[in-house]
């Protein structure tokens, strides 16, 4: 090839690459875990969680584990530690809400605000109790309690309260306060959230920075660790939430890649030295990856901000194109053949292989997972561009092997003679039967925690949290959404009423203290009707009972004045600007569209969740967010993806191969490596843990695309009776894939491990099937080709 033609080819290739780089310069990656989830409904629920700030919350437990300190000493250390930590977090500007302590005197301030609005808070259960308290017996019992209180310690401080509420109507508010606590294991001590044993204190906060991002997590964790260093030596700080999981996953991935990537690089270099023994051959592995920049630029036209995962895995998938360059390089490097004839001989299988590989990625474009679609589109563009670049530049670097170089191939004679190999076919059939019987035993695990890898510290902290504050179990977040604050509060009140009536006893809600306007009007109507019936007889009975116990006639004048006043509804400002504002801010907030979101947290299980979901379906503006619900939905969608996409990919490949070879035996021979890979992966998954996840799906599709290429190249070589060169090329391609991906099978991170083991098992079964089974299958027919 003339030098000007070589320069023209490389210039054209580099122009494409430069244009791709230029189109990718200002690329911004989307850091959104939502794109890893299948289905719009599931992604919508996760976005709702993000709007509520639940994903970015941290829960910090301060504990005194030193048994030499008594309860009072531990209490003082924890109070001072929580005050210090809360102050540092609030002053850092990194948190939108910090809840370390309720304001001093919050109970008195709360009751003074609610006193005038008490009638608007009395629900159906309170009404029965109120009727009992206004009977003659109830009046006598109430006054007796008031008399005892006024004659006990601190009587002067209670005198004003007794004048306004002699019968203890405000005691009905105490039960409502219990629903504000997330756990019954929490007691409030001087405004601090303490454990029942007095040796732990809880601090909660919401980060302004998304905690699913590692860099943000490092910033927040740095602040916490610096503050922890200033606490008393006896105080231990433990954090749970998405923050420690983000950092644990990031650290594990970095540790895995720091060890495995150098190992893979060394092994790949050794493979090159042993097989190709030429520095020119390095271009074989470099050229296809020049397709990455233009592929990324084209993908941006469809997805403005692809996810980092899609970009990373999409570029990895371009490794499939290495097969093309290896085959072309070896075909041109074999001595004794005209270059034009060599290129013509390899062109047919290369085009066939590219067509089937691209068909697989076209199928993946219909996945329920956004990241999968992004990966597929990027790989689709990349394979097409890589094929063109391979055909453009590989001829400029390939030269015939000398004798010394030719001896570098230690792979000669790996294939059996055509006409033999019945034993291999029988082994292959046995493998297929095993895979077929394994399929019904697999479960589709939609729990994203299966791809999570908390380290020992994270798991220990979570166990400590559960033991200290009570096992939370499965929880659901019931969100009442409204265009206005009134609408959201009304919806939240309906949720609380349903939970009480349906027997959900463990739930956290502010609805009992702040019902919506509609519900408050119902309460006020009852109040007016009740007192219209009771008075003036009630006044006479109360006065008589008070005189009998020695109270002056005017002792309870403030109480009668209160009864004469028109009851006032409770306003949201009473809470949003009141003493419980830090707590309410985590349960009531503005939505991104100007509306409002009110949240209730409720303990659920598999039996109770369906009732809650039915309620949400019947009520407008009510949404249930629950991991238990998502797991079932993700598993259903993942199963649909695995079955439908695998079937579609199989049909597309079978159709293309049939059109290409037009022979049943040739088609079966081409598909032999694919079937072997699928059967091996199914067998492995069954005997490993019996579960499939989304990593198995994406890498399973990739393995299909790789394995069908092996079959195409081998069958085409058998038809030309030139099997040795193709066997070398297929073996080199498979070994490079096994090295590059297979080392990830030794990763400790579940996602990387699933990726590596899928490729290792699949390609490990496909390579011998391509070399030994495909030629043997062709031997059973005459010609086996077109």
XYZ file of C-alpha atoms in Angstrom:
786
model
C 0.000 0.000 0.000
C 1.440 3.357 -1.017
C 2.440 5.870 1.611
C -0.047 8.555 0.425
C -2.870 6.026 0.650
C -1.767 5.031 4.149
C -1.705 8.676 5.235
C -5.116 9.274 3.651
C -6.659 6.325 5.505
C -5.191 7.356 8.855
C -6.079 10.991 8.237
C -9.690 10.082 7.527
C -9.833 7.875 10.615
C -8.308 10.541 12.844
C -10.691 13.146 11.431
C -13.629 11.012 12.560
C -12.038 10.611 15.986
C -11.285 14.331 16.339
C -14.835 15.242 15.380
C -16.041 12.791 17.997
C -13.756 14.300 20.639
C -14.935 17.789 19.709
C -18.566 16.682 20.067
C -17.844 15.201 23.485
C -15.765 17.980 25.047
C -18.505 19.500 27.210
C -20.075 16.153 28.037
C -21.820 16.091 31.406
C -22.638 12.790 33.019
C -25.944 12.279 34.775
C -25.505 10.960 38.312
C -28.993 9.581 38.845
C -29.601 6.127 40.279
C -33.160 6.350 38.954
C -31.892 5.461 35.468
C -30.797 2.069 36.798
C -34.391 1.121 37.599
C -36.918 -0.463 35.247
C -40.382 0.977 34.701
C -41.731 4.506 34.866
C -43.756 3.742 37.999
C -40.700 2.618 39.965
C -38.610 5.552 38.747
C -41.454 7.923 39.640
C -41.517 6.577 43.192
C -37.766 7.044 43.586
C -38.018 10.628 42.312
C -40.730 11.199 44.910
C -38.357 9.943 47.603
C -35.732 12.376 46.362
C -38.251 15.242 46.482
C -39.014 14.303 50.078
C -35.306 14.329 50.923
C -35.372 10.757 52.232
C -32.443 9.639 50.075
C -30.195 12.386 51.451
C -30.884 11.939 55.165
C -28.330 10.786 57.697
C -29.093 9.320 61.109
C -26.323 9.601 63.667
C -26.199 7.687 66.918
C -23.949 8.975 69.697
C -23.296 6.223 72.236
C -21.413 5.812 75.481
C -20.254 2.196 75.604
C -18.009 2.609 78.668
C -19.754 0.676 81.460
C -17.692 2.529 84.095
C -19.796 5.642 83.515
C -23.171 5.745 85.270
C -26.399 6.856 83.577
C -26.095 10.506 84.661
C -22.502 10.783 83.449
C -23.427 9.215 80.101
C -26.423 11.541 79.836
C -24.288 14.662 80.276
C -21.694 13.502 77.745
C -24.379 12.662 75.179
C -26.247 15.945 75.625
C -23.092 17.984 75.187
C -21.980 15.823 72.259
C -25.337 16.167 70.469
C -25.303 19.930 71.021
C -21.767 20.180 69.604
C -22.537 17.945 66.618
C -25.831 19.673 65.854
C -24.190 23.087 66.016
C -21.347 22.070 63.682
C -23.744 20.547 61.158
C -26.153 23.485 61.211
C -23.317 25.989 60.895
C -21.627 24.202 58.008
C -24.290 25.142 55.469
C -24.198 21.567 54.148
C -27.536 20.575 55.680
C -31.006 21.948 55.068
C -32.405 20.464 58.278
C -30.650 19.388 61.466
C -32.627 17.822 64.318
C -30.404 17.415 67.363
C -32.651 18.867 70.080
C -36.131 20.268 70.459
C -36.264 23.847 71.799
C -36.390 24.307 75.554
C -39.968 24.475 76.820
C -41.335 23.116 73.556
C -44.192 21.257 75.276
C -45.513 24.319 77.106
C -45.119 26.425 73.961
C -46.914 23.800 71.899
C -49.841 23.463 74.293
C -50.229 27.214 74.611
C -50.513 27.416 70.802
C -52.946 24.518 70.614
C -55.127 25.448 73.593
C -57.399 27.759 71.604
C -57.590 25.243 68.754
C -58.139 22.081 70.791
C -61.729 21.563 69.517
C -60.422 21.345 65.937
C -58.164 18.395 66.844
C -60.606 16.046 68.555
C -61.189 13.033 66.337
C -63.698 10.196 66.683
C -61.779 8.479 69.484
C -61.318 11.765 71.373
C -65.050 12.497 71.157
C -65.931 9.384 73.136
C -63.385 10.303 75.780
C -64.642 13.907 75.870
C -68.228 12.763 76.426
C -67.025 10.630 79.363
C -65.115 13.582 80.851
C -68.228 15.796 80.792
C -70.491 13.372 82.690
C -70.990 13.968 86.447
C -68.588 11.122 87.214
C -66.057 12.451 84.704
C -66.299 15.967 86.152
C -65.670 14.667 89.666
C -62.672 12.584 88.550
C -61.199 15.473 86.591
C -61.498 17.929 89.475
C -59.959 15.372 91.841
C -56.901 15.115 89.606
C -56.667 18.903 89.417
C -56.981 19.217 93.215
C -54.181 16.665 93.738
C -51.994 18.437 91.205
C -52.465 21.826 92.889
C -51.469 20.345 96.221
C -48.368 18.634 94.884
C -44.828 19.849 94.022
C -44.743 22.727 91.561
C -48.359 23.641 92.250
C -47.836 27.358 91.621
C -46.635 26.668 88.062
C -49.753 24.588 87.372
C -52.291 27.023 88.814
C -52.907 28.923 85.560
C -53.231 25.701 83.580
C -55.753 24.362 86.113
C -57.878 27.502 85.785
C -58.007 27.179 81.992
C -58.420 23.373 81.892
C -59.743 21.963 85.199
C -60.921 18.681 83.652
C -57.708 17.924 81.695
C -59.030 18.266 78.160
C -55.520 19.007 76.943
C -54.438 15.522 78.059
C -56.066 14.321 74.860
C -53.146 15.955 73.005
C -50.523 13.713 74.611
C -51.624 10.642 72.663
C -51.381 12.653 69.453
C -47.793 13.593 70.209
C -46.863 9.907 70.262
C -47.441 9.696 66.508
C -44.618 12.174 65.918
C -42.034 9.721 67.173
C -40.417 7.450 64.619
C -39.781 4.785 67.250
C -41.228 3.949 70.651
C -37.657 3.300 71.810
C -37.016 7.064 71.718
C -37.611 9.144 74.814
C -37.242 12.916 74.890
C -34.957 14.095 77.663
C -34.543 17.877 77.931
C -35.316 18.060 74.213
C -32.717 15.441 73.238
C -33.696 12.144 71.592
C -32.409 9.525 74.008
C -32.579 5.743 74.116
C -34.431 4.054 76.979
C -31.208 2.866 78.595
C -29.877 6.437 78.563
C -26.652 5.494 76.802
C -27.400 6.667 73.247
C -28.598 9.897 71.639
C -29.994 10.360 68.113
C -29.258 13.212 65.689
C -30.939 13.382 62.249
C -30.173 15.699 59.334
C -30.842 16.184 55.642
C -27.968 17.001 53.323
C -28.229 19.747 50.725
C -25.879 17.664 48.549
C -27.072 14.420 46.918
C -25.537 11.631 48.965
C -25.610 9.097 46.139
C -22.625 11.001 44.739
C -19.249 9.892 46.121
C -17.632 13.343 46.114
C -20.552 14.805 48.058
C -20.369 11.881 50.454
C -16.703 12.553 51.138
C -17.474 16.192 51.991
C -20.250 15.268 54.431
C -18.272 12.398 55.933
C -15.252 14.652 56.397
C -17.317 17.089 58.467
C -18.726 14.267 60.607
C -15.329 12.722 61.215
C -13.742 16.055 62.140
C -16.546 16.691 64.601
C -16.298 13.148 65.981
C -12.645 13.820 66.816
C -13.700 16.692 69.100
C -16.211 14.633 71.088
C -15.391 13.138 74.466
C -13.263 9.965 74.151
C -16.066 7.890 75.668
C -18.576 8.934 72.944
C -18.781 6.865 69.736
C -20.366 8.252 66.560
C -22.176 5.889 64.170
C -23.868 6.885 60.894
C -26.523 5.060 58.874
C -28.326 6.017 55.657
C -27.264 6.277 52.029
C -24.003 8.072 52.952
C -22.057 5.084 54.361
C -23.370 2.841 51.574
C -22.210 5.268 48.885
C -18.733 5.457 50.371
C -18.510 1.702 51.015
C -19.471 0.891 47.423
C -17.036 3.458 46.056
C -14.175 2.221 48.229
C -14.848 -1.411 47.299
C -14.939 -0.664 43.567
C -11.695 1.327 43.796
C -10.010 -1.453 45.744
C -11.155 -4.079 43.244
C -10.104 -2.100 40.185
C -6.781 -1.081 41.733
C -5.905 -4.771 42.007
C -7.655 -6.301 39.009
C -7.010 -3.775 36.231
C -3.185 -4.014 36.464
C -3.533 -7.798 36.577
C -5.698 -7.785 33.450
C -3.271 -5.421 31.693
C -0.286 -7.666 32.418
C -2.150 -10.768 31.274
C -3.320 -9.079 28.061
C 0.237 -7.940 27.344
C 1.498 -11.487 27.832
C -1.233 -12.767 25.493
C -0.112 -10.294 22.813
C 3.549 -11.227 23.182
C 2.844 -14.932 23.022
C 0.347 -14.807 20.157
C 1.201 -11.940 17.821
C 4.797 -10.978 18.678
C 4.639 -7.670 16.859
C 4.308 -4.100 18.063
C 2.135 -3.446 15.027
C -0.406 -5.797 16.514
C -1.027 -3.295 19.330
C -3.012 -1.293 16.787
C -5.386 -4.254 16.587
C -6.554 -3.524 20.120
C -6.316 0.247 19.857
C -8.174 0.933 16.625
C -11.665 -0.205 17.694
C -11.565 2.022 20.758
C -10.959 5.028 18.545
C -14.670 4.609 17.810
C -15.560 5.631 21.373
C -15.453 9.463 20.931
C -17.668 9.588 17.818
C -20.010 7.008 19.365
C -20.351 9.155 22.486
C -20.978 12.269 20.404
C -23.753 10.517 18.466
C -25.305 9.142 21.646
C -25.528 12.674 23.033
C -27.930 13.538 20.216
C -30.435 11.146 21.821
C -29.440 11.398 25.512
C -28.102 14.821 26.397
C -26.591 13.592 29.660
C -25.921 9.834 29.647
C -25.249 8.169 32.987
C -21.700 7.404 34.014
C -22.537 3.716 34.233
C -23.912 3.684 30.690
C -20.838 5.483 29.381
C -18.440 3.173 31.183
C -20.137 -0.060 30.207
C -20.879 1.195 26.712
C -17.194 1.760 26.093
C -16.457 -1.690 27.525
C -18.964 -3.185 25.094
C -16.936 -1.713 22.251
C -14.420 -4.429 23.057
C -16.600 -6.673 20.921
C -15.213 -4.833 17.903
C -11.740 -6.164 18.732
C -12.865 -9.386 17.080
C -13.093 -7.625 13.723
C -9.605 -6.155 13.863
C -8.036 -9.410 15.071
C -9.571 -11.417 12.241
C -8.640 -8.866 9.592
C -5.107 -8.478 10.947
C -4.466 -12.214 10.997
C -6.009 -12.711 7.553
C -3.707 -10.065 6.077
C -0.676 -11.310 7.990
C -0.872 -14.911 6.790
C 1.754 -15.540 4.161
C 1.127 -16.990 0.735
C -2.102 -15.153 0.021
C -2.959 -12.082 -2.015
C -4.103 -9.192 0.225
C -7.207 -8.542 -1.855
C -8.162 -12.214 -1.674
C -7.525 -12.279 2.084
C -9.740 -9.241 2.652
C -12.455 -10.691 0.470
C -12.367 -13.966 2.381
C -12.742 -12.300 5.787
C -15.213 -9.621 4.680
C -18.223 -11.938 4.623
C -17.927 -13.212 8.220
C -17.031 -9.728 9.485
C -20.166 -8.206 7.976
C -22.293 -11.123 9.207
C -20.813 -10.847 12.725
C -21.351 -7.082 12.823
C -24.968 -7.488 11.684
C -25.819 -10.047 14.384
C -24.015 -8.073 17.105
C -25.822 -4.890 16.174
C -29.124 -6.785 16.112
C -28.558 -7.774 19.737
C -28.022 -4.160 20.739
C -31.072 -3.047 18.783
C -33.088 -5.495 20.876
C -31.575 -4.026 24.048
C -32.905 -0.608 23.037
C -36.320 -1.883 24.158
C -35.176 -2.578 27.725
C -37.206 -1.143 30.611
C -33.976 0.257 32.111
C -32.859 3.653 30.805
C -29.162 2.923 31.405
C -29.451 -0.286 29.399
C -30.894 1.633 26.466
C -28.072 4.165 26.695
C -25.466 1.385 26.781
C -27.044 -0.302 23.783
C -27.187 2.864 21.696
C -23.587 3.755 22.508
C -22.401 0.241 21.680
C -24.505 0.186 18.509
C -22.836 3.323 17.189
C -19.464 2.130 18.431
C -19.573 -1.256 16.727
C -20.607 0.282 13.402
C -17.881 2.959 13.539
C -15.280 0.470 14.791
C -16.018 -1.850 11.880
C -15.470 1.020 9.436
C -12.257 2.146 11.166
C -10.977 -1.420 11.293
C -11.466 -1.832 7.551
C -9.845 1.554 6.995
C -6.625 1.317 9.019
C -5.848 -2.318 9.842
C -4.629 -2.950 6.260
C -2.061 -0.188 6.795
C -0.398 -1.933 9.761
C -0.737 -5.635 8.853
C 2.336 -7.218 7.246
C 3.018 -10.909 6.428
C 4.477 -12.940 9.277
C 8.012 -14.087 9.115
C 8.918 -17.560 10.254
C 9.872 -16.321 13.697
C 6.646 -14.391 14.084
C 4.600 -17.292 12.793
C 6.059 -19.562 15.478
C 4.637 -17.123 18.008
C 1.241 -18.703 17.539
C 1.088 -21.455 20.114
C -2.485 -22.250 19.087
C -1.951 -24.375 15.984
C -3.992 -27.549 15.731
C -6.598 -26.708 18.363
C -9.530 -27.802 16.158
C -10.525 -31.390 15.419
C -10.823 -32.615 11.922
C -14.163 -32.039 10.262
C -16.079 -35.295 10.581
C -14.990 -36.049 14.129
C -16.088 -34.679 17.469
C -19.197 -36.756 18.292
C -18.145 -36.823 21.934
C -18.003 -33.029 21.963
C -21.500 -32.834 20.479
C -22.838 -35.169 23.168
C -21.198 -33.068 25.908
C -22.694 -29.959 24.336
C -26.162 -31.513 24.291
C -25.795 -32.511 27.942
C -24.878 -28.926 28.782
C -27.973 -27.639 26.964
C -30.219 -30.054 28.849
C -28.732 -28.913 32.155
C -29.333 -25.288 31.260
C -32.920 -25.977 30.214
C -33.672 -27.713 33.526
C -32.026 -24.870 35.470
C -34.183 -22.112 33.965
C -37.374 -22.802 36.008
C -35.402 -22.819 39.262
C -34.034 -19.275 38.904
C -35.498 -16.257 40.700
C -35.359 -12.709 39.434
C -33.972 -10.581 42.242
C -35.168 -7.002 41.860
C -33.726 -5.850 45.183
C -31.010 -3.318 44.412
C -29.400 -4.211 47.730
C -28.192 -7.387 45.993
C -25.735 -5.141 44.119
C -24.790 -3.249 47.273
C -21.684 -4.039 49.290
C -21.722 -2.499 52.778
C -18.470 -3.163 54.599
C -18.190 -4.647 58.076
C -18.327 -1.213 59.742
C -21.517 -0.219 57.922
C -23.261 -3.485 58.801
C -22.172 -3.235 62.445
C -23.484 0.349 62.681
C -26.830 -0.699 61.206
C -27.148 -3.570 63.674
C -26.359 -1.184 66.527
C -28.971 1.282 65.282
C -31.645 -1.426 65.090
C -30.797 -2.731 68.559
C -30.791 0.773 70.083
C -33.815 2.356 68.440
C -35.857 -0.728 67.647
C -36.116 -2.898 64.547
C -37.812 -0.831 61.861
C -38.520 -3.749 59.530
C -40.197 -2.927 56.249
C -41.541 0.608 56.007
C -43.787 2.418 53.582
C -43.967 6.159 53.004
C -47.491 7.343 52.272
C -47.378 10.706 50.519
C -50.364 13.028 50.255
C -49.788 15.459 47.401
C -51.835 18.581 46.795
C -51.756 21.704 44.670
C -52.269 23.702 47.858
C -51.245 23.234 51.465
C -54.882 22.669 52.459
C -55.282 19.889 49.913
C -52.107 18.134 51.091
C -53.179 18.386 54.745
C -56.650 17.016 53.952
C -55.084 14.079 52.137
C -52.676 13.472 55.012
C -55.594 13.435 57.463
C -57.405 10.844 55.320
C -54.282 8.689 55.419
C -54.096 8.845 59.231
C -57.795 8.025 59.558
C -57.447 5.010 57.277
C -54.389 3.720 59.159
C -56.229 3.868 62.491
C -59.352 2.201 61.128
C -57.402 -0.494 59.246
C -55.362 -1.450 62.305
C -51.982 0.021 61.344
C -50.865 0.806 64.883
C -47.261 1.740 64.171
C -47.051 4.884 62.082
C -45.468 8.332 62.273
C -47.677 11.247 61.254
C -48.373 14.871 62.132
C -52.004 14.597 60.978
C -53.401 14.199 64.543
C -51.914 17.601 65.439
C -52.415 19.312 62.068
C -55.425 17.905 60.203
C -56.617 19.518 57.013
C -59.257 22.272 56.905
C -62.010 19.868 55.879
C -61.324 17.511 58.779
C -61.001 20.405 61.229
C -64.403 21.685 60.177
C -65.899 18.257 60.949
C -64.307 18.360 64.410
C -65.529 21.890 65.107
C -69.046 21.007 64.027
C -69.125 18.188 66.581
C -67.752 20.519 69.259
C -70.460 23.073 68.694
C -73.203 20.436 68.638
C -71.850 18.820 71.806
C -71.836 21.998 73.881
C -75.159 23.136 72.520
C -76.533 19.941 74.059
C -74.557 19.957 77.338
C -74.834 23.543 78.457
C -76.119 25.054 80.725
C -76.497 21.792 82.682
C -72.748 21.188 82.457
C -71.986 24.601 84.009
C -74.239 23.835 86.958
C -72.693 20.387 87.527
C -69.126 21.703 87.281
C -69.835 24.582 89.687
C -71.465 22.252 92.203
C -68.582 19.761 92.054
C -66.036 22.584 92.390
C -67.765 24.009 95.475
C -67.886 20.564 97.028
C -64.106 20.273 96.689
C -63.511 23.745 98.082
C -62.835 25.730 94.918
C -64.047 29.319 94.691
C -66.920 30.087 92.303
C -64.599 32.182 90.136
C -61.702 29.694 90.182
C -62.476 28.408 86.688
C -63.720 31.594 85.071
C -60.980 31.340 82.363
C -62.324 27.882 81.485
C -65.903 29.123 81.000
C -64.604 32.058 78.992
C -62.733 29.629 76.775
C -65.895 27.592 76.245
C -67.758 30.740 75.243
C -65.180 31.675 72.625
C -65.532 30.615 69.004
C -63.022 27.776 68.466
C -60.119 28.593 66.191
C -58.802 26.216 63.530
C -55.181 25.112 63.693
C -52.964 26.820 61.127
C -49.906 25.321 59.498
C -47.906 28.306 60.701
C -48.466 27.109 64.264
C -46.154 24.231 63.451
C -43.974 25.383 60.610
C -42.892 28.395 62.658
C -43.392 26.771 66.063
C -41.258 24.754 68.487
C -41.572 21.534 66.439
C -40.494 23.152 63.176
C -37.308 20.992 62.774
C -39.408 17.851 63.076
C -42.251 19.004 60.847
C -39.822 20.131 58.132
C -38.928 16.470 57.509
C -42.584 15.502 57.014
C -44.122 18.466 55.179
C -42.517 20.344 52.316
C -43.084 22.077 49.040
C -42.945 20.027 45.871
C -40.918 21.077 42.862
C -44.082 22.088 40.980
C -45.257 24.517 43.666
C -47.535 21.995 45.379
C -47.104 20.415 48.793
C -46.128 16.953 50.003
C -47.164 15.534 53.385
C -45.578 12.247 54.437
C -46.629 9.467 56.805
C -44.295 6.584 57.674
C -45.920 3.233 58.462
C -44.626 -0.258 59.244
C -45.834 -2.800 56.671
C -45.390 -6.424 55.704
C -46.375 -8.579 52.752
C -49.870 -9.081 54.205
C -50.694 -5.440 55.042
C -49.106 -3.689 52.049
C -51.854 -4.686 49.544
C -54.503 -2.990 51.718
C -52.442 0.170 51.752
C -51.959 0.052 47.994
C -55.699 -0.413 47.417
C -56.393 2.627 49.576
C -53.935 4.706 47.534
C -55.563 3.589 44.288
C -58.980 4.716 45.542
C -57.815 8.067 46.929
C -56.725 10.865 44.622
C -53.339 12.400 45.380
C -52.163 9.556 47.655
C -49.000 7.634 46.753
C -47.372 4.694 48.529
C -43.581 4.442 48.354
C -42.307 1.110 49.653
C -39.239 -1.023 48.996
C -41.441 -4.097 49.347
C -43.590 -2.793 46.497
C -40.585 -1.871 44.328
C -38.928 -5.250 44.725
C -41.972 -7.017 43.380
C -42.344 -4.540 40.520
C -38.628 -4.578 39.659
C -38.598 -8.379 39.724
C -41.610 -8.490 37.390
C -40.075 -6.005 34.951
C -36.653 -7.635 35.159
C -38.186 -11.028 34.434
C -40.017 -9.503 31.488
C -36.765 -7.979 30.224
C -34.809 -11.206 30.591
C -37.440 -13.359 28.914
C -38.617 -10.978 26.206
C -35.263 -9.451 25.284
C -33.444 -12.776 25.337
C -36.154 -14.299 23.159
C -36.111 -11.307 20.808
C -32.309 -11.423 20.578
C -32.405 -15.165 19.919
C -35.007 -14.756 17.190
C -33.135 -11.851 15.582
C -29.874 -13.788 15.574
C -31.546 -16.962 14.301
C -33.226 -15.021 11.501
C -30.039 -13.244 10.441
C -27.955 -16.397 10.597
C -30.595 -18.279 8.614
C -30.578 -15.593 5.921
C -26.799 -15.642 5.850
C -26.166 -19.414 5.700
C -29.486 -20.926 4.526
C -28.647 -24.300 5.974
C -30.092 -25.803 9.145
C -26.848 -27.477 10.118
C -24.793 -24.359 9.420
C -27.224 -22.252 11.444
C -27.058 -24.730 14.326
C -23.266 -24.716 14.103
C -23.192 -20.907 14.266
C -25.515 -20.880 17.259
C -23.695 -23.674 19.111
C -21.406 -21.274 21.065
C -24.388 -19.048 21.954
C -26.440 -21.972 23.268
C -23.454 -23.304 25.212
C -22.858 -19.909 26.816
C -26.503 -19.454 27.823
C -26.727 -22.976 29.250
C -23.495 -22.549 31.227
C -24.646 -19.215 32.675
C -28.004 -20.706 33.687
C -26.316 -23.664 35.364
C -23.910 -21.423 37.224
C -26.657 -19.097 38.471
C -28.730 -22.036 39.652
C -25.948 -23.617 41.696
C -24.508 -20.306 42.924
C -27.525 -18.627 44.550
C -30.400 -19.228 42.166
C -30.858 -15.527 41.424
C -30.653 -13.297 38.371
C -30.166 -9.537 38.542
C -29.868 -6.705 36.072
C -26.098 -7.186 35.737
C -26.688 -10.723 34.492
C -29.129 -9.316 31.956
C -26.855 -6.697 30.406
C -23.775 -8.915 30.348
C -25.791 -11.904 29.164
C -26.856 -9.883 26.126
C -23.237 -8.920 25.533
C -22.106 -12.547 25.759
C -24.706 -13.494 23.138
C -23.299 -10.832 20.815
C -19.759 -12.116 21.308
C -20.501 -15.810 21.001
C -22.454 -15.590 17.768
C -19.411 -13.883 16.220
C -17.265 -16.891 17.166
C -19.722 -19.225 15.485
C -19.916 -17.134 12.313
C -16.139 -16.929 11.885
C -15.628 -20.642 12.508
C -18.419 -21.765 10.180
C -17.246 -19.455 7.400
C -13.711 -20.779 7.863
C -14.932 -24.375 7.657
C -16.748 -23.570 4.432
C -13.494 -22.210 2.990
C -11.522 -25.135 4.451
C -9.221 -22.617 6.165
C -9.923 -23.355 9.817
C -6.515 -22.870 11.413
C -6.271 -19.093 10.934
C -9.823 -18.502 12.124
C -9.319 -20.791 15.117
C -6.317 -18.679 16.132
C -8.261 -15.459 15.724
C -11.300 -16.720 17.665
C -9.085 -18.084 20.430
C -7.165 -14.821 20.754
C -10.440 -12.835 20.835
C -11.985 -15.119 23.429
C -8.881 -15.165 25.615
C -8.627 -11.364 25.517
C -12.280 -11.137 26.561
C -11.780 -13.701 29.310
C -8.792 -11.789 30.603
C -10.340 -8.325 30.327
C -13.668 -9.239 31.902
C -12.940 -12.530 33.589
C -10.680 -11.006 36.227
C -13.750 -9.148 37.520
C -15.108 -12.515 38.653
C -12.638 -12.169 41.530
C -13.997 -8.751 42.535
C -15.597 -8.374 45.968
C -18.202 -5.869 44.765
C -21.373 -7.802 43.780
C -22.026 -5.790 40.597
C -18.469 -6.224 39.282
C -18.444 -9.864 40.344
C -21.733 -10.542 38.527
C -20.330 -8.846 35.422
C -17.099 -10.835 35.489
C -18.553 -14.221 36.347
C -21.192 -13.932 33.620
C -18.539 -13.321 30.968
C -16.142 -15.878 32.443
C -18.712 -18.673 32.476
C -20.350 -17.718 29.180
C -17.202 -17.216 27.098
C -15.524 -20.122 28.884
C -18.238 -22.422 27.530
C -18.584 -20.715 24.143
C -14.917 -20.969 23.107
C -14.653 -24.795 23.185
C -18.116 -25.018 21.626
C -16.982 -22.824 18.726
C -13.701 -24.697 18.218
C -14.947 -28.239 18.771
C -18.733 -28.449 18.447
C -19.456 -26.119 15.527
C -17.134 -27.991 13.058
C -18.495 -31.319 14.291
C -22.082 -30.239 13.670
C -21.182 -29.210 10.126
C -19.740 -32.663 9.494
C -23.175 -34.260 9.771
C -24.377 -32.548 6.559
C -23.029 -32.091 3.137
C -21.392 -28.735 2.592
C -23.142 -27.029 5.491
C -23.196 -23.666 3.817
C -24.699 -21.585 1.103
